Each structure stands twice: as structure tokens, then as C-alpha cells.
Amino acid sequence: MYMLLATAPPPGSDGTAPHGTVSNGTTGTGLEGPAVVLQPLDAAGAESGPARTVPLAHLPAAVREAEQDSPRWVWGQAQRWYPQLLRAGTSVERCHDLALCQNILVFSPFTQAGGYPRSHSYVPMDLGPEPEARDTGQDSLFDAPVVHSGPTPAELARELREQLESVKTSTEPRRLALLLAAESAGALVAAEMTRAGVPWREDLHRRILSDRLGAQPAEFARPERMEAIVEELRTLLGAPTLNPDSPQELMRALHRAGIDAKSTRSWELMEINHPAIGPLLAYKKLSRLFTANGWAWLEQWIHDGRFRPEYVVGGVVTGRWSSHGGGALQIPKQIRGAAHADPGFKLIVADAAQLEPRVLIALSQDAKMAEAARGKDLYAGIAAQGFGGERDKAKIALLGAMYGATTGESGRLMPQLTRTYPKAVGLVEAGARAGERGERVGTYLGRGTPPPSKEWLALQQTTSAEEQRRADSAARSRGRFTRNFVVQGSAAEWALCWLADLRRRLRTLAAAAPAGAPVPQMVFFLHDEVMVHCPEEQVAAVTDMMHQSAAAAARLIYGDIPIQFPVTAVAADTYAEAK
DNA sequence: GCACTGAGCGCG
DNA sequence: AAAGCGCGCTCAGTGC
């Protein structure tokens, strides 16, 4: 059922001391260097067979063998174990990531009464084998990764039991179990995506850069196009030494030239009519490309034709992923043409159409809005029902409702939206009011917001009239956060289920493929969008799977409800074309 | 010289 | 059209 993976306690230890390495052959274990314990556990997390201890170097083989029985692997953190298994060519079907699940259970509104947080022991799960140096696709200098002290197998098993128990006694065991499974599957997907990497053509990237910026500059120098604009700006603004990269300097120069700018943000400058504004905006655009995704980025992040960011599952409080390395979740549209499929492959990019509003409909069961979503374009449907067919207005109004806009056009459109969709708007409003009162809110599957900080709570207790304004502002701010959390977080868990289901289907496909044949791989994930690097002859089948998985995810979470989650899936040679 | 913050901008 | 949610990254500027 479960198979626990843990660093082995040193021989003769009582299992409570720091451990993790087996010193050497003289201890009589016959093991040298780091060792690992594989402990079978039953469905309740109790030991159900003898533990095996193997040298770390033999772990991939041991895992492959145990995988025959398709256990659910249990480990402190997938991130600590799985990359090296993948490197050795070993993948697993499913796992339970104790750290990720602990993180969910601690804040879940479904466990508050029966009390995972109250009873559990807070064993730190962030230990296990040292993460390897960033996987650049090259062999590491050291064969055996360092293993240092971590929780004992017994502690990890107990943690699992407490987690399972808290799910069982929670108010929504089915939902919570699904969330934990999806989160854990996400950990596997994340490691596999990093391993695979986004296929990236350095030559195409360089062409984009030279087309826009000119030839690659010498170190510490500006590209020629940018330098030319700097000279132009210095003349136009009468500031011969201006460095436009300094907001302060730029601000002073603008003011001296009689330009009344409140800030140097592009969208504010756009309102101003002055000959220097055009070149300045052009400079900012080029500067962004140069500093964030220029030659230095290419040098640092692209190796062997692959971009391999690390994903942090649950790295965002709402359950979205964050990432480290190369700004993976902010790849500008400008350079997406450099993400290019290998010969004989295509990139299939699928994204969920208007995911958050559709999630709002599912959560609120707003029949009227569900009707508007019947067609392909949800915003057009909403526009037809209450905004005189003006799609842009419908979109602004709906986004504003989910973000908590109060001013501007979006704020003005709110009453109309509320009249038309009292249930949907009511749901986000209730989320906001709860947050303002300091309460927690949660997603459909049970990921919860952290409680407000001590400072926040103290501020709400203020009796000073002067501080009351700050307290109100902080309350509204938290209200906007909790309002959005419900929708963004529920959308994130839908995407996670989509990803997990797609992974399962792709594994089945790969298992049926002849040995050595090229197989489709998930290579990138961005909130509501997934990219698969796919052999050409399987594009049709995989595209189909991406649609099927979306339907499966919706059914798995919400059951049979009258709202679709359509995805757009496009296959092309580059990321730019596929979007 | 290092750590931190704020401004600004990229993505969803 | 306007500035409401969630992030990461780079640079300038500041404080030690």
C-alpha cells in the first residue's frame, strides 16, 4: 500500500539521535556510506512487513523493484528524493509528500475541529538527502549525494498516520484526500518537468535579441540600440549624463524638462505628450528584454538546448506553484519563439479557458452565470446577459469582482454584476467579509489561508482614531486577499488535478511504447497552462488526452455539475505559435 | 562589501 | 481601461 523511504538511522542507535549515514564496513552492516530504509506500511500507515536497508547507490534499483507492486511512496519531501531517482532513470507512479501534505493540513479549514494542527507533533519534514546541485543535465562531480540527519523512519511513519487520521476525521475526507493526492502528484510532475526541460533554441533566442537590441555588447556595456536611445534622451531632456535606469535620476530629469510625471511607470508615462516619452518607453521595453532575458540569461539558464527551472509546488499561498531560476513563470511573449520543439516533435500548449470565472461558477452554483458560460466564450456570454454585449466591460467587471476592485471602471460595473449574478458575487463578497473579520477561508478541496498575523490582529483592536484608518485599510486588504484566495486557490487545485490526470494518461501511453521509442513529456506548467513536448505522430492522441484530463479533473473535484472547463490545445513548433 | 528595500515590469 | 489578486527577477539606492 505505502512504502516509506527514509534515511537509515545509524546502527545501534535508538532511532532518536541525528542520523543518516552508516559510518563504514566496520560497523558490521556491510553498508558503506549513506543508507536508506524502505518500510512497507498498510493503508493506515502501520508497519506491514520487514524494512529493508539498502545503500543509497542501490536505491534506484530497489525502487524499481518495489514499484512492481505500485505502492504509494511516502517521503519527507519528493524534492529531496525524486530528482536523483529520475537521474538514474527511475520514475514512480504515485507518492505521498509529507511536507506538502503537512503544509495543507496545518491550515485546512476541514481539520480545524478534529485537530491535525492540535495533536500533531510538527516533525520537520524538510530533511532527507541533500538536494543535488541544480540539475543542468550534466553529471555531478560527486557520485553519492550527501545525506544528513533527518526524521527517523519511525517519526515519518507516525507523521503519515497522523495525517491519514486527520483526513479521516476531517469534515470533508474525500475532498481533502483528493487534494493531498493531487499535491503529491504535483511534486512528481514538477521534478519530472525540471528533468525534461523546455526545449530551447539558443540560436533563435540570439536572433530575437540581435533583431531588437543589436549585436551582443561587450561585458558591462549597453547594446547599441539602447545606447542610441540614451543619447537621444539626454538631448531631448537636456540632461547630458542621464542614466535612464535610475528611476530617481529619470524622475528629476523629467521634472526639469517640464514633464509632470507622478512616477516613471510606463503606463503613466503613456498619458504624457512629449517628444521624449516615445523613446523613453522604447528604452524601457528594450532594457527589460536585455536585463531579464538577454545574453546573460541565455548563458545562465540554457544548457544543452534545455531550460530547466525548478518548480516549488505549493510555493504560492493559494497553492499555485512558484519557481526558481530564470524567471520561468514570467517568460515574456517576446522570446517564446525560442522555445522550439526538437526535430520530429511538436510543442502542444493547452490552457484552460477563463479558468477562474468558471471555478467561481462551480463554487457558487450560480445557474445564471453557468448559462452564460454555456458557449465557448464566457465573457461574451456575460456581456450578452447584462452588459449590452460589451465583452470588455463584462471581463473587467468579473475580474474586478474576483480581485476586489472598488474604484475605476471595474468598481462602477460592480452593481450591475451583482444584480445579474447575486450568487457568484455573493460568494466572493462573503470571502472578503470573512477575511476582514480575521477569519480563515478555504478552497473547495480544503486548502486554507494562514491566520492573520499578530500585528494585524493587534491593529484591529486599536482604540486610537488615528490608527483606525490603518486598521480599516489592513482589514480591506486582507479581505481582498481572502476574496481572491477562494477563487485562485480553487483554480490552482483544478489545474493540479488536470496535471495529475494527464500525467497518468501519458504514463500509460509511454508504457505501451516500444523500448527506446520517443515519448511525449510534460515540460512546462504555468498556472492554467501545460506544455507537452510530443513526437509528431502522437500529437493527435496527446491533444485528445489534454481535453479528456480537463473533463476528468472537473468531474473528480465537483462531480456532475453543469459547467464545462474547456481547454484550448494547439500544437506547433514554438511556444510563440502555440499560444 | 553585503543584505535589504522599493520601483518597475514580466507572467497568470 | 485602469491600477484590484498572486508571484520572481533586476537594478538602483540605502544602511550597516
Coordinates of C-alpha atoms (C1' of nucleotides) in Angstrom, one line a residue:
Chain A
M1 CA 0.0 0.0 0.0
Y2 CA 2.5 2.6 1.2
M3 CA 6.3 2.3 1.0
L4 CA 8.2 4.7 3.3
L5 CA 11.5 5.9 2.2
A6 CA 13.8 7.4 4.8
T7 CA 17.5 7.9 5.6
A8 CA 18.7 5.0 7.7
P9 CA 19.4 5.5 11.4
P10 CA 23.0 4.6 12.3
P11 CA 23.4 1.0 13.5
G12 CA 22.8 0.6 17.2
S13 CA 21.1 4.0 17.6
D14 CA 17.7 4.2 19.4
G15 CA 16.3 6.0 16.4
T16 CA 16.1 9.3 18.1
A17 CA 19.6 10.6 17.6
P18 CA 20.6 12.5 14.5
H19 CA 21.5 10.0 11.8
G20 CA 21.6 9.5 8.2
T21 CA 24.9 7.9 7.3
V22 CA 26.2 4.4 8.0
S23 CA 29.8 5.1 9.0
N24 CA 31.5 2.2 7.2
G25 CA 32.0 -1.5 7.0
T26 CA 33.5 -1.8 10.5
T27 CA 30.0 -1.4 12.0
G28 CA 29.2 -4.8 10.7
T29 CA 26.3 -3.7 8.5
G30 CA 28.1 -4.4 5.3
L31 CA 26.9 -1.0 4.1
E32 CA 29.3 1.8 3.2
G33 CA 28.3 5.4 3.0
P34 CA 24.7 6.7 3.1
A35 CA 21.9 4.1 3.5
V36 CA 18.2 4.2 3.0
V37 CA 15.3 2.3 4.6
L38 CA 12.3 1.0 2.7
Q39 CA 9.5 0.3 5.1
P40 CA 6.2 -1.2 3.9
L41 CA 3.1 0.3 5.6
D42 CA -0.5 -0.6 5.4
A43 CA -3.4 1.6 4.4
A44 CA -3.5 3.1 7.9
G45 CA 0.3 3.7 8.0
A46 CA 1.2 0.8 10.3
E47 CA 4.2 -1.3 9.6
S48 CA 3.1 -4.2 7.5
G49 CA 6.3 -6.0 6.7
P50 CA 10.0 -6.1 7.4
A51 CA 12.1 -3.0 6.5
R52 CA 14.9 -3.2 4.0
T53 CA 18.1 -1.2 4.3
V54 CA 20.0 -0.5 1.1
P55 CA 23.0 1.7 0.2
L56 CA 21.9 4.9 -1.4
A57 CA 23.7 3.9 -4.5
H58 CA 21.3 0.9 -4.9
L59 CA 18.2 2.9 -4.2
P60 CA 17.1 3.3 -7.8
A61 CA 17.2 -0.5 -8.4
A62 CA 15.4 -1.1 -5.1
V63 CA 12.7 1.4 -6.0
R64 CA 12.2 -0.1 -9.5
E65 CA 11.8 -3.5 -7.9
A66 CA 9.3 -2.3 -5.3
E67 CA 7.4 -0.3 -7.9
Q68 CA 6.1 -3.6 -9.4
D69 CA 3.6 -3.6 -6.6
S70 CA 2.7 0.0 -7.3
P71 CA 3.0 1.3 -3.8
R72 CA 2.4 4.9 -2.8
W73 CA 5.8 6.1 -1.9
V74 CA 6.0 8.1 1.3
W75 CA 8.8 10.5 1.8
G76 CA 9.6 13.7 3.7
Q77 CA 9.9 15.7 0.5
A78 CA 9.7 14.4 -3.0
Q79 CA 12.1 17.2 -4.0
R80 CA 14.8 15.5 -1.9
W81 CA 14.5 12.1 -3.3
Y82 CA 12.9 12.1 -6.7
P83 CA 15.3 14.1 -8.8
Q84 CA 18.1 11.6 -8.2
L85 CA 15.8 8.7 -8.9
L86 CA 14.9 10.3 -12.2
R87 CA 18.5 10.9 -13.0
A88 CA 19.0 7.1 -12.5
G89 CA 16.2 6.5 -14.9
T90 CA 13.7 5.5 -12.2
S91 CA 10.2 7.0 -12.0
V92 CA 7.4 6.2 -9.7
E93 CA 3.6 6.1 -10.2
R94 CA 2.5 7.9 -7.1
C95 CA 3.6 9.3 -3.8
H96 CA 2.6 11.0 -0.5
D97 CA 4.8 14.0 0.1
L98 CA 4.7 14.5 3.9
A99 CA 5.9 18.1 3.8
L100 CA 3.5 19.3 1.2
C101 CA 0.6 17.5 2.9
Q102 CA 1.5 18.8 6.3
N103 CA 1.5 22.3 4.9
I104 CA -2.0 21.8 3.7
L105 CA -3.3 20.1 6.8
V106 CA -2.0 22.8 9.1
F107 CA -4.2 25.5 7.6
S108 CA -7.1 23.4 6.2
P109 CA -10.5 24.6 7.5
F110 CA -11.7 21.0 7.3
T111 CA -9.3 19.8 10.0
Q112 CA -9.7 22.7 12.5
A113 CA -12.0 21.0 14.9
G114 CA -10.6 17.4 15.0
G115 CA -7.3 18.9 15.0
Y116 CA -4.3 17.8 13.0
P117 CA -2.6 21.0 14.0
R118 CA -3.6 20.5 17.6
S119 CA -2.4 16.9 18.1
H120 CA 0.4 16.6 15.6
S121 CA 4.0 16.8 16.5
Y122 CA 5.4 19.2 13.9
V123 CA 8.2 16.9 12.8
P124 CA 10.2 19.0 10.4
M125 CA 9.8 17.3 7.0
D126 CA 12.4 19.4 5.3
L127 CA 15.2 16.9 5.7
G128 CA 16.4 13.9 3.7
P129 CA 19.1 13.6 1.2
E130 CA 20.7 16.9 0.4
P131 CA 19.2 18.3 -2.8
E132 CA 21.7 17.8 -5.5
A133 CA 23.3 20.7 -7.3
R134 CA 20.9 22.1 -9.9
D135 CA 20.3 19.5 -12.5
T136 CA 21.8 21.0 -15.5
G137 CA 21.7 17.7 -17.3
Q138 CA 25.4 17.2 -16.7
D139 CA 26.8 14.6 -14.4
S140 CA 27.6 15.9 -10.9
L141 CA 31.1 15.9 -9.6
F142 CA 30.2 13.6 -6.8
D143 CA 28.6 10.2 -7.2
A144 CA 26.9 9.9 -3.8
P145 CA 24.9 12.9 -2.6
V146 CA 25.4 13.8 1.0
V147 CA 22.8 12.5 3.4
H148 CA 22.4 14.4 6.6
S149 CA 20.3 14.0 9.7
G150 CA 16.5 13.9 9.2
P151 CA 13.4 12.4 10.8
T152 CA 13.7 8.7 11.6
P153 CA 11.6 6.2 9.7
A154 CA 9.5 5.8 12.8
E155 CA 8.9 9.5 13.0
L156 CA 8.0 9.7 9.4
A157 CA 5.6 6.7 9.7
R158 CA 4.0 8.4 12.7
E159 CA 3.6 11.6 10.8
L160 CA 1.9 9.7 8.0
R161 CA -0.5 8.1 10.4
E162 CA -1.4 11.4 11.9
Q163 CA -2.0 12.9 8.5
L164 CA -4.2 10.0 7.4
E165 CA -6.1 10.2 10.7
S166 CA -6.7 13.9 10.4
V167 CA -8.1 13.4 6.9
K168 CA -10.3 10.6 8.1
T169 CA -11.7 12.7 10.9
S170 CA -12.0 15.9 8.9
T171 CA -15.3 17.4 7.9
E172 CA -14.5 16.6 4.2
P173 CA -12.4 13.5 4.0
R174 CA -13.0 12.8 0.3
R175 CA -12.0 16.3 -0.8
L176 CA -9.0 16.6 1.5
A177 CA -7.7 13.2 0.4
L178 CA -8.0 14.3 -3.2
L179 CA -6.1 17.5 -2.5
L180 CA -3.3 15.7 -0.8
A181 CA -3.0 13.2 -3.6
A182 CA -3.1 15.9 -6.3
E183 CA -0.5 18.0 -4.4
S184 CA 1.8 14.9 -4.1
A185 CA 1.3 14.1 -7.8
G186 CA 2.3 17.7 -8.5
A187 CA 5.6 17.1 -6.7
L188 CA 6.3 14.2 -9.1
V189 CA 5.3 16.3 -12.2
A190 CA 7.5 19.2 -11.0
A191 CA 10.6 17.1 -10.7
E192 CA 9.9 15.4 -14.0
M193 CA 9.4 18.7 -15.8
T194 CA 12.7 20.0 -14.4
R195 CA 14.4 16.9 -15.6
A196 CA 12.9 17.1 -19.0
G197 CA 13.4 20.8 -19.5
V198 CA 11.8 23.1 -22.1
P199 CA 13.5 22.6 -25.5
W200 CA 15.2 25.9 -26.1
R201 CA 16.9 27.0 -29.3
E202 CA 19.8 29.3 -28.4
D203 CA 20.3 30.4 -32.0
L204 CA 16.7 31.5 -32.2
H205 CA 16.9 33.4 -28.9
R206 CA 20.1 35.1 -30.1
R207 CA 18.4 36.2 -33.3
I208 CA 15.5 37.7 -31.3
L209 CA 18.0 39.6 -29.2
S210 CA 20.0 40.9 -32.1
D211 CA 16.9 41.9 -34.1
R212 CA 15.7 44.0 -31.2
L213 CA 18.8 45.1 -29.4
G214 CA 21.6 45.0 -32.0
A215 CA 24.8 43.0 -31.7
Q216 CA 25.7 41.4 -28.4
P217 CA 27.5 44.2 -26.4
A218 CA 30.8 43.9 -24.6
E219 CA 30.6 43.0 -21.0
F220 CA 29.1 45.8 -18.8
A221 CA 28.2 47.8 -22.0
R222 CA 24.7 48.6 -23.2
P223 CA 23.5 47.1 -26.5
E224 CA 23.8 49.6 -29.4
R225 CA 20.1 50.2 -29.8
M226 CA 19.7 51.1 -26.1
E227 CA 22.8 53.3 -26.2
A228 CA 21.5 55.2 -29.1
I229 CA 18.2 55.9 -27.3
V230 CA 20.1 57.0 -24.2
E231 CA 21.9 59.7 -26.3
E232 CA 18.6 60.8 -27.8
L233 CA 17.0 61.1 -24.4
R234 CA 19.9 63.1 -23.0
T235 CA 19.5 65.6 -25.8
L236 CA 15.7 65.7 -25.7
L237 CA 15.6 66.2 -21.9
G238 CA 18.7 68.4 -21.7
A239 CA 20.3 66.0 -19.2
P240 CA 23.8 65.1 -20.7
T241 CA 24.7 62.5 -18.1
L242 CA 21.2 60.9 -17.6
N243 CA 21.1 57.2 -16.7
P244 CA 17.5 56.2 -17.5
D245 CA 18.0 53.0 -15.4
S246 CA 17.8 55.1 -12.3
P247 CA 14.1 56.0 -11.5
Q248 CA 15.3 58.8 -9.3
E249 CA 17.5 60.4 -11.9
L250 CA 14.9 59.9 -14.5
M251 CA 12.2 61.5 -12.4
R252 CA 14.4 64.6 -11.8
A253 CA 15.2 64.9 -15.5
L254 CA 11.6 64.6 -16.5
H255 CA 10.6 67.3 -14.0
R256 CA 13.4 69.6 -15.1
A257 CA 12.2 69.2 -18.7
G258 CA 8.7 70.3 -17.5
I259 CA 7.1 66.9 -17.6
D260 CA 4.8 66.5 -14.7
A261 CA 5.1 62.7 -14.1
K262 CA 3.9 61.1 -10.9
S263 CA 6.1 58.1 -11.4
T264 CA 8.2 56.6 -14.1
R265 CA 5.9 53.7 -14.8
S266 CA 5.3 53.1 -18.4
W267 CA 1.6 53.1 -18.2
E268 CA 1.6 56.5 -16.6
L269 CA 4.2 57.9 -19.0
M270 CA 2.0 56.8 -21.8
E271 CA -0.5 59.5 -20.9
I272 CA 2.0 62.3 -21.4
N273 CA 2.5 64.1 -24.7
H274 CA 6.2 65.0 -25.0
P275 CA 8.8 64.1 -27.6
A276 CA 11.0 62.3 -25.1
I277 CA 8.2 59.9 -24.0
G278 CA 8.2 57.7 -27.1
P279 CA 12.0 57.0 -27.0
L280 CA 11.8 56.5 -23.2
L281 CA 9.1 53.9 -23.4
A282 CA 11.0 52.1 -26.2
Y283 CA 14.1 52.2 -24.0
K284 CA 12.3 50.6 -21.1
K285 CA 11.0 47.8 -23.3
L286 CA 14.5 47.0 -24.6
S287 CA 16.1 47.4 -21.2
R288 CA 13.7 44.8 -19.8
L289 CA 14.5 42.3 -22.5
F290 CA 18.2 42.9 -22.1
T291 CA 18.4 42.7 -18.4
A292 CA 15.8 39.9 -17.7
N293 CA 16.1 37.7 -20.8
G294 CA 19.2 38.8 -22.6
W295 CA 22.5 37.2 -23.4
A296 CA 23.3 36.8 -19.7
W297 CA 20.1 34.9 -19.1
L298 CA 20.8 32.6 -22.0
E299 CA 24.3 32.0 -20.6
Q300 CA 23.0 31.2 -17.2
W301 CA 19.9 29.2 -17.8
I302 CA 20.1 27.4 -21.1
H303 CA 22.3 24.3 -21.2
D304 CA 22.3 21.5 -23.8
G305 CA 19.3 23.1 -25.5
R306 CA 17.1 22.9 -22.4
F307 CA 15.6 25.5 -20.0
R308 CA 15.3 23.7 -16.6
P309 CA 13.6 25.8 -14.0
E310 CA 12.9 24.4 -10.6
Y311 CA 9.3 24.4 -9.6
V312 CA 8.1 25.0 -6.0
V313 CA 4.9 23.1 -5.6
G314 CA 2.6 25.0 -3.3
G315 CA 5.1 27.8 -3.3
V316 CA 2.3 30.4 -3.5
V317 CA 0.0 30.6 -0.6
T318 CA -3.0 29.9 -2.8
G319 CA -1.5 26.6 -3.9
R320 CA -0.1 27.8 -7.2
W321 CA 3.4 26.9 -8.0
S322 CA 6.3 29.3 -7.8
S323 CA 9.7 28.7 -9.4
H324 CA 13.4 29.3 -9.0
G325 CA 15.8 30.0 -11.8
G326 CA 15.4 32.1 -14.9
G327 CA 12.0 33.6 -14.0
A328 CA 10.3 30.6 -15.5
L329 CA 6.8 31.8 -14.8
Q330 CA 7.4 35.1 -16.5
I331 CA 8.8 34.1 -19.8
P332 CA 7.9 37.2 -21.9
K333 CA 5.9 36.6 -25.1
Q334 CA 8.8 38.3 -26.9
I335 CA 11.1 35.4 -26.6
R336 CA 8.7 32.5 -26.7
G337 CA 9.7 31.8 -30.2
A338 CA 13.0 30.4 -28.9
A339 CA 11.1 27.6 -27.1
H340 CA 11.2 25.2 -30.1
A341 CA 10.4 21.5 -30.4
D342 CA 13.1 19.1 -31.4
P343 CA 13.1 17.7 -34.9
G344 CA 10.3 15.2 -35.2
F345 CA 8.5 16.7 -32.2
K346 CA 5.9 19.4 -31.6
L347 CA 5.1 21.6 -28.6
I348 CA 1.5 21.2 -27.6
V349 CA 0.3 24.0 -25.4
A350 CA -3.0 23.6 -23.6
D351 CA -4.6 26.2 -21.5
A352 CA -7.8 26.3 -19.6
A353 CA -10.1 28.9 -21.0
Q354 CA -11.2 31.5 -18.4
L355 CA -10.5 29.1 -15.6
E356 CA -11.1 31.4 -12.6
P357 CA -14.6 32.6 -13.6
R358 CA -15.6 29.0 -14.3
V359 CA -14.3 27.9 -10.9
L360 CA -16.3 30.7 -9.4
I361 CA -19.4 29.3 -11.1
A362 CA -18.7 25.8 -9.9
L363 CA -18.2 27.1 -6.3
S364 CA -21.2 29.3 -6.2
Q365 CA -23.5 27.2 -8.3
D366 CA -24.7 30.4 -9.9
A367 CA -27.1 29.0 -12.5
K368 CA -27.4 32.2 -14.4
M369 CA -23.7 32.6 -14.8
A370 CA -23.4 28.9 -15.7
E371 CA -25.8 29.7 -18.6
A372 CA -23.6 32.5 -19.7
A373 CA -20.7 30.0 -19.7
R374 CA -22.5 27.6 -21.9
G375 CA -20.9 29.0 -25.1
K376 CA -17.2 28.9 -25.9
D377 CA -16.5 32.5 -24.8
L378 CA -17.7 33.1 -21.2
Y379 CA -17.1 36.8 -21.2
A380 CA -19.2 37.2 -24.4
G381 CA -22.0 35.2 -22.6
I382 CA -21.8 37.5 -19.6
A383 CA -21.8 40.6 -21.9
A384 CA -24.9 39.4 -23.6
Q385 CA -26.7 38.9 -20.3
G386 CA -26.0 42.2 -18.7
F387 CA -23.5 44.5 -20.4
G388 CA -25.2 45.2 -23.7
G389 CA -22.9 42.8 -25.5
E390 CA -19.8 44.7 -24.5
R391 CA -17.3 41.9 -23.8
D392 CA -14.6 44.1 -22.5
K393 CA -16.8 45.5 -19.9
A394 CA -18.1 42.1 -18.8
K395 CA -14.5 40.9 -18.4
I396 CA -13.4 44.0 -16.4
A397 CA -16.4 43.7 -14.2
L398 CA -15.9 40.0 -13.5
L399 CA -12.1 40.3 -12.9
G400 CA -12.8 43.2 -10.6
A401 CA -15.2 41.2 -8.6
M402 CA -12.6 38.4 -8.1
Y403 CA -9.8 40.9 -7.3
G404 CA -11.8 43.2 -5.1
A405 CA -11.7 46.3 -7.2
T406 CA -13.6 49.3 -5.7
T407 CA -12.7 52.2 -7.9
G408 CA -12.4 52.9 -11.6
E409 CA -14.5 51.4 -14.3
S410 CA -14.4 48.0 -12.7
G411 CA -15.8 49.3 -9.4
R412 CA -18.5 51.2 -11.3
L413 CA -19.6 48.0 -13.1
M414 CA -20.0 46.0 -9.8
P415 CA -23.6 46.9 -9.1
Q416 CA -24.7 45.6 -12.5
L417 CA -22.8 42.4 -12.0
T418 CA -24.2 41.9 -8.5
R419 CA -27.8 42.4 -9.8
T420 CA -27.3 39.8 -12.5
Y421 CA -25.3 37.2 -10.6
P422 CA -26.1 37.5 -6.9
K423 CA -24.9 34.0 -6.0
A424 CA -21.5 34.3 -7.7
V425 CA -20.8 37.8 -6.4
G426 CA -22.2 36.8 -3.1
L427 CA -19.6 34.1 -2.8
V428 CA -16.6 36.4 -3.3
E429 CA -18.1 39.0 -1.1
A430 CA -18.6 36.5 1.7
G431 CA -14.9 35.6 1.3
A432 CA -13.9 39.2 1.6
R433 CA -16.1 39.8 4.7
A434 CA -14.7 36.7 6.4
G435 CA -11.1 37.9 5.8
E436 CA -11.9 41.4 7.1
R437 CA -13.1 39.8 10.3
G438 CA -9.9 37.9 10.6
E439 CA -11.4 34.5 9.8
R440 CA -9.8 32.0 7.5
V441 CA -11.3 30.9 4.2
G442 CA -10.5 27.8 2.2
T443 CA -10.7 26.4 -1.3
Y444 CA -13.2 23.8 -2.4
L445 CA -10.8 20.9 -1.7
G446 CA -9.7 22.4 1.6
R447 CA -6.6 24.4 1.3
G448 CA -6.9 27.2 3.8
T449 CA -5.5 30.7 4.3
P450 CA -2.9 31.2 7.0
P451 CA -4.4 33.1 10.0
P452 CA -3.8 36.8 10.2
S453 CA -0.6 37.9 11.7
K454 CA -0.3 39.1 15.4
E455 CA 0.3 42.6 14.1
W456 CA -2.8 42.5 12.0
L457 CA -4.9 41.3 15.0
A458 CA -3.4 43.8 17.3
L459 CA -4.1 46.6 14.9
Q460 CA -7.8 45.6 14.6
Q461 CA -8.1 46.1 18.4
T462 CA -7.0 49.7 18.2
T463 CA -8.9 52.3 20.1
S464 CA -7.0 55.3 18.6
A465 CA -8.9 57.2 16.0
E466 CA -5.7 57.8 14.2
E467 CA -4.8 54.1 13.9
Q468 CA -8.4 53.2 12.9
R469 CA -7.8 54.2 9.3
R470 CA -4.8 51.9 9.1
A471 CA -6.7 49.2 10.7
D472 CA -9.6 49.5 8.2
S473 CA -7.2 49.6 5.4
A474 CA -5.4 46.5 6.6
A475 CA -8.8 44.8 7.1
R476 CA -9.9 45.6 3.5
S477 CA -6.5 44.5 2.2
R478 CA -6.9 41.1 3.9
G479 CA -10.4 41.0 2.6
R480 CA -9.1 41.3 -1.0
F481 CA -6.7 38.6 -0.3
T482 CA -9.2 36.1 1.1
R483 CA -11.7 37.0 -1.6
N484 CA -9.2 36.1 -4.3
F485 CA -7.8 33.2 -2.4
V486 CA -11.0 31.2 -2.7
V487 CA -11.1 31.5 -6.5
Q488 CA -7.4 31.5 -7.3
G489 CA -6.8 28.6 -4.9
S490 CA -9.7 26.5 -6.2
A491 CA -8.5 27.2 -9.7
A492 CA -5.0 26.0 -8.7
E493 CA -6.3 22.8 -7.4
W494 CA -8.3 22.2 -10.5
A495 CA -5.1 22.7 -12.5
L496 CA -3.3 20.3 -10.2
C497 CA -5.9 17.6 -10.8
W498 CA -5.7 18.2 -14.5
L499 CA -2.0 17.8 -14.5
A500 CA -2.1 14.7 -12.4
D501 CA -4.7 13.1 -14.6
L502 CA -2.7 14.0 -17.7
R503 CA 0.4 12.5 -16.2
R504 CA -1.4 9.3 -15.6
R505 CA -2.6 9.1 -19.2
L506 CA 0.8 9.9 -20.6
R507 CA 2.4 7.2 -18.4
T508 CA 0.0 4.7 -19.8
L509 CA 0.9 5.8 -23.3
A510 CA 4.6 5.6 -22.6
A511 CA 4.3 2.2 -21.0
A512 CA 2.8 0.8 -24.2
A513 CA 5.5 2.3 -26.4
P514 CA 8.3 0.1 -27.7
A515 CA 11.5 0.4 -25.7
G516 CA 13.6 3.4 -26.8
A517 CA 10.8 5.0 -28.8
P518 CA 10.3 8.7 -28.3
V519 CA 7.6 9.5 -25.8
P520 CA 5.6 12.7 -25.0
Q521 CA 6.8 14.6 -22.0
M522 CA 5.3 17.4 -19.9
V523 CA 7.9 20.1 -19.9
F524 CA 6.2 23.3 -18.6
F525 CA 3.4 24.4 -16.4
L526 CA 2.1 27.9 -15.8
H527 CA -0.9 28.1 -13.5
D528 CA -3.6 27.2 -16.1
E529 CA -1.4 26.1 -19.0
V530 CA 0.6 23.0 -19.7
M531 CA 3.1 22.2 -22.4
V532 CA 3.9 18.8 -23.7
H533 CA 6.9 18.0 -26.0
C534 CA 5.4 15.4 -28.2
P535 CA 6.6 13.2 -31.0
E536 CA 4.7 14.3 -34.2
E537 CA 2.9 11.0 -34.7
Q538 CA 1.3 11.2 -31.2
V539 CA 0.2 14.8 -31.3
A540 CA -3.4 13.9 -32.0
A541 CA -3.6 11.4 -29.3
V542 CA -2.0 13.6 -26.7
T543 CA -4.0 16.6 -27.6
D544 CA -7.1 14.5 -27.0
M545 CA -5.8 13.5 -23.6
M546 CA -5.4 17.1 -22.6
H547 CA -9.1 17.6 -23.2
Q548 CA -10.1 14.4 -21.5
S549 CA -8.0 15.2 -18.5
A550 CA -9.7 18.6 -18.1
A551 CA -13.1 16.9 -18.1
A552 CA -11.8 14.3 -15.7
A553 CA -10.4 16.9 -13.3
A554 CA -13.7 18.7 -13.2
R555 CA -15.7 15.5 -12.5
L556 CA -13.2 14.4 -9.9
I557 CA -13.5 17.6 -7.9
Y558 CA -17.1 18.7 -8.4
G559 CA -18.9 15.6 -9.7
D560 CA -21.6 16.2 -12.2
I561 CA -22.2 19.9 -12.5
P562 CA -23.5 21.9 -15.4
I563 CA -20.3 23.8 -16.1
Q564 CA -17.6 22.9 -18.5
F565 CA -13.8 23.5 -18.2
P566 CA -12.8 23.7 -21.9
V567 CA -9.1 23.8 -22.8
T568 CA -7.5 25.2 -25.9
A569 CA -4.8 22.9 -27.1
V570 CA -2.5 23.9 -30.0
A571 CA 0.4 22.1 -31.5
A572 CA 3.2 24.0 -33.2
D573 CA 7.0 24.2 -33.5
T574 CA 7.4 27.0 -31.0
Y575 CA 5.7 28.3 -27.8
A576 CA 5.0 31.6 -29.5
E577 CA 3.0 29.9 -32.3
A578 CA 1.2 27.6 -30.0
K579 CA -0.3 30.4 -27.9
Chain B
dG1 C1' 31.4 44.6 0.6
dC2 C1' 26.9 42.5 1.9
dA3 C1' 21.9 42.5 2.9
dC4 C1' 18.0 44.5 2.3
dT5 C1' 14.0 47.5 0.2
dG6 C1' 11.5 49.8 -3.4
dA7 C1' 10.5 50.7 -8.2
dG8 C1' 9.4 48.7 -12.1
dC9 C1' 7.8 45.1 -15.2
dG10 C1' 7.2 40.3 -16.8
dC11 C1' 3.6 36.3 -16.3
dG12 C1' -1.2 34.1 -14.9
Chain C
dA1 C1' -9.4 50.9 -19.5
dA2 C1' -7.3 51.1 -15.1
dA3 C1' -4.2 50.0 -11.2
dG4 C1' -8.0 45.2 -7.6
dC5 C1' -5.2 39.3 -6.7
dG6 C1' -0.8 36.1 -6.7
dC7 C1' 4.2 35.7 -7.8
dG8 C1' 10.1 36.3 -9.4
dC9 C1' 13.8 39.0 -11.1
dT10 C1' 16.9 43.1 -11.8
dC11 C1' 18.6 47.3 -10.8
dA12 C1' 19.4 51.4 -8.0
dG13 C1' 19.6 53.1 -3.7
dT14 C1' 20.3 52.7 1.3
dG15 C1' 22.1 51.2 5.7
dC16 C1' 25.4 48.7 8.1

